[in-house]
Amino acid sequence: MSRTRKKIKPHFSIGIFCEGASEKQYFDMLNKKYRRGNVVTTYHTKIKVKDAGASGRKLIETANQHQKQEKFDKVYVVFDRDDHSRAELQHCEKLAERYNIKVIFSSISFEIWILMHFESVMKSYTRKGLYQKLSGKKYFGQDYRRFKGSDYTKYLEDKVQTAKLNAEQLYQKNNKIYDDDPFTNVDKAIKEIYDIDQF
């Protein structure tokens, strides 16, 4: 009598390379939120998040080096507009395509996505304006400039679905990655990385 073998799910690895501590803290929060026992995914997925301390082209080159060394199945880079020109951003896009790296991008900064956890965002902000707003009582209730890079869990963990819905609303109006401000595609990346529909 032959024994039936159990199907072993394949292992799958994802590398997420961030330009700074805020982005890393955010994705660390998501790893805790979505890698719990009640989340079923197709693969046994290992997700590694790193603060690469670089942006744009340098970040993509760094991610590519790690991709070669650590043999990630899929790699993402997370950065924002900063002072990059449109030409620089287009070059980043081509470089990422060449290396098969996906770009998670926000304009003017990652804090556009953070703000979406609290409310709809349909107008552009300066970085300073975003920090001032997020420092308010109904947001973080403290100087956000000093807070950024700290643990987001108690502020944002239960609001990711709200951010997703707000990002979808913005995308109907602003969907050109390097031309529109505000813009973010963080929601689309989360869906891919964690294989989920309900955030």
GROMACS .gro file of C-alpha atoms in nm, residues 16-160:
model
  145
   16ILE     CA    1   1.224   4.515   0.098
   17PHE     CA    2   1.491   4.786   0.089
   18CYS     CA    3   1.394   5.120   0.240
   19GLU     CA    4   1.554   5.462   0.212
   20GLY     CA    5   1.504   5.535   0.581
   21ALA     CA    6   1.394   5.429   0.927
   22SER     CA    7   1.028   5.535   0.887
   23GLU     CA    8   0.970   5.305   0.593
   24LYS     CA    9   1.149   5.017   0.766
   25GLN     CA   10   0.945   5.062   1.085
   26TYR     CA   11   0.626   5.066   0.882
   27PHE     CA   12   0.702   4.742   0.698
   28ASP     CA   13   0.823   4.581   1.022
   29MET     CA   14   0.477   4.662   1.160
   30LEU     CA   15   0.312   4.499   0.857
   31ASN     CA   16   0.526   4.188   0.899
   32LYS     CA   17   0.397   4.148   1.254
   33LYS     CA   18   0.039   4.224   1.147
   34TYR     CA   19   0.016   3.991   0.846
   35ARG     CA   20   0.251   3.707   0.935
   36ARG     CA   21   0.039   3.587   1.227
   37GLY     CA   22  -0.123   3.244   1.230
   38ASN     CA   23  -0.458   3.371   1.102
   39VAL     CA   24  -0.303   3.486   0.772
   40VAL     CA   25  -0.288   3.215   0.507
   41THR     CA   26  -0.069   3.273   0.204
   42THR     CA   27   0.024   3.056  -0.093
   43TYR     CA   28   0.387   3.029   0.012
   44HIS     CA   29   0.594   2.998   0.327
   45THR     CA   30   0.718   3.349   0.268
   46LYS     CA   31   1.023   3.497   0.434
   47ILE     CA   32   1.017   3.877   0.425
   48LYS     CA   33   1.331   4.071   0.511
   49VAL     CA   34   1.311   4.449   0.559
   50LYS     CA   35   1.628   4.660   0.555
   51ASP     CA   36   1.701   5.028   0.604
   52ALA     CA   37   1.950   5.084   0.323
   53GLY     CA   38   2.009   5.450   0.407
   54ALA     CA   39   1.998   5.544   0.039
   55SER     CA   40   1.748   5.673  -0.214
   56GLY     CA   41   1.687   5.655  -0.588
   57ARG     CA   42   1.956   5.498  -0.803
   58LYS     CA   43   2.187   5.418  -0.510
   59LEU     CA   44   1.903   5.237  -0.330
   60ILE     CA   45   1.823   5.030  -0.640
   61GLU     CA   46   2.191   4.938  -0.687
   62THR     CA   47   2.215   4.837  -0.319
   63ALA     CA   48   1.901   4.624  -0.347
   64ASN     CA   49   2.038   4.456  -0.659
   65GLN     CA   50   2.362   4.364  -0.480
   66HIS     CA   51   2.165   4.207  -0.193
   67GLN     CA   52   1.940   4.030  -0.443
   68LYS     CA   53   2.245   3.859  -0.593
   69GLN     CA   54   2.394   3.768  -0.254
   70GLU     CA   55   2.077   3.657  -0.074
   71LYS     CA   56   1.888   3.511  -0.371
   72PHE     CA   57   1.558   3.687  -0.305
   73ASP     CA   58   1.269   3.572  -0.524
   74LYS     CA   59   1.126   3.923  -0.531
   75VAL     CA   60   1.274   4.261  -0.437
   76TYR     CA   61   1.112   4.598  -0.362
   77VAL     CA   62   1.265   4.939  -0.301
   78VAL     CA   63   1.081   5.206  -0.100
   79PHE     CA   64   1.166   5.571  -0.157
   80ASP     CA   65   1.006   5.908  -0.225
   81ARG     CA   66   1.059   6.211  -0.441
   82ASP     CA   67   1.310   6.396  -0.221
   83ASP     CA   68   1.509   6.622  -0.456
   84HIS     CA   69   1.511   6.379  -0.747
   85SER     CA   70   1.439   6.535  -1.086
   86ARG     CA   71   1.189   6.374  -1.321
   87ALA     CA   72   1.478   6.257  -1.542
   88GLU     CA   73   1.647   6.092  -1.241
   89LEU     CA   74   1.323   5.917  -1.146
   90GLN     CA   75   1.274   5.790  -1.501
   91HIS     CA   76   1.629   5.656  -1.494
   92CYS     CA   77   1.548   5.482  -1.163
   93GLU     CA   78   1.243   5.323  -1.323
   94LYS     CA   79   1.449   5.182  -1.613
   95LEU     CA   80   1.722   5.059  -1.378
   96ALA     CA   81   1.466   4.887  -1.154
   97GLU     CA   82   1.309   4.719  -1.458
   98ARG     CA   83   1.652   4.596  -1.570
   99TYR     CA   84   1.716   4.439  -1.229
  100ASN     CA   85   1.358   4.311  -1.194
  101ILE     CA   86   1.304   4.526  -0.884
  102LYS     CA   87   0.967   4.681  -0.799
  103VAL     CA   88   0.947   5.044  -0.691
  104ILE     CA   89   0.725   5.154  -0.401
  105PHE     CA   90   0.707   5.530  -0.445
  106SER     CA   91   0.537   5.823  -0.270
  107SER     CA   92   0.529   6.193  -0.353
  108ILE     CA   93   0.618   6.417  -0.188
  109SER     CA   94   0.720   6.179   0.090
  110PHE     CA   95   0.624   5.850   0.255
  111GLU     CA   96   0.422   6.056   0.503
  112ILE     CA   97   0.153   6.099   0.232
  113TRP     CA   98   0.082   5.729   0.284
  114ILE     CA   99   0.101   5.767   0.662
  115LEU     CA  100  -0.156   6.050   0.651
  116MET     CA  101  -0.393   5.827   0.450
  117HIS     CA  102  -0.438   5.610   0.759
  118PHE     CA  103  -0.632   5.902   0.908
  119GLU     CA  104  -0.800   6.076   0.615
  120SER     CA  105  -0.838   6.114   0.240
  121VAL     CA  106  -0.550   6.301   0.074
  122MET     CA  107  -0.627   6.480  -0.251
  123LYS     CA  108  -0.396   6.782  -0.236
  124SER     CA  109  -0.020   6.819  -0.233
  125TYR     CA  110   0.178   6.899   0.082
  126THR     CA  111   0.530   7.010   0.154
  127ARG     CA  112   0.733   6.775   0.374
  128LYS     CA  113   0.721   7.037   0.651
  129GLY     CA  114   0.344   7.070   0.613
  130LEU     CA  115   0.299   6.693   0.644
  131TYR     CA  116   0.512   6.680   0.959
  132GLN     CA  117   0.315   6.965   1.115
  133LYS     CA  118  -0.017   6.800   1.032
  134LEU     CA  119   0.087   6.458   1.161
  135SER     CA  120   0.204   6.619   1.487
  136GLY     CA  121  -0.157   6.722   1.562
  137LYS     CA  122  -0.371   6.570   1.839
  138LYS     CA  123  -0.588   6.358   1.611
  139TYR     CA  124  -0.281   6.204   1.447
  140PHE     CA  125   0.034   6.131   1.653
  141GLY     CA  126  -0.013   6.398   1.921
  142GLN     CA  127   0.358   6.476   1.938
  143ASP     CA  128   0.637   6.623   1.725
  144TYR     CA  129   0.624   6.388   1.427
  145ARG     CA  130   0.968   6.495   1.307
  146ARG     CA  131   1.112   6.344   1.627
  147PHE     CA  132   0.876   6.046   1.628
  148LYS     CA  133   0.936   5.927   1.269
  149GLY     CA  134   1.140   5.610   1.265
  150SER     CA  135   0.973   5.485   1.584
  151ASP     CA  136   0.723   5.198   1.616
  152TYR     CA  137   0.400   5.278   1.429
  153THR     CA  138   0.199   4.985   1.566
  154LYS     CA  139  -0.033   5.154   1.818
  155TYR     CA  140  -0.105   5.443   1.580
  156LEU     CA  141  -0.151   5.270   1.244
  157GLU     CA  142  -0.188   4.893   1.272
  158ASP     CA  143  -0.570   4.901   1.276
  159LYS     CA  144  -0.594   5.172   1.010
  160VAL     CA  145  -0.423   5.007   0.712
   0.00000   0.00000   0.00000
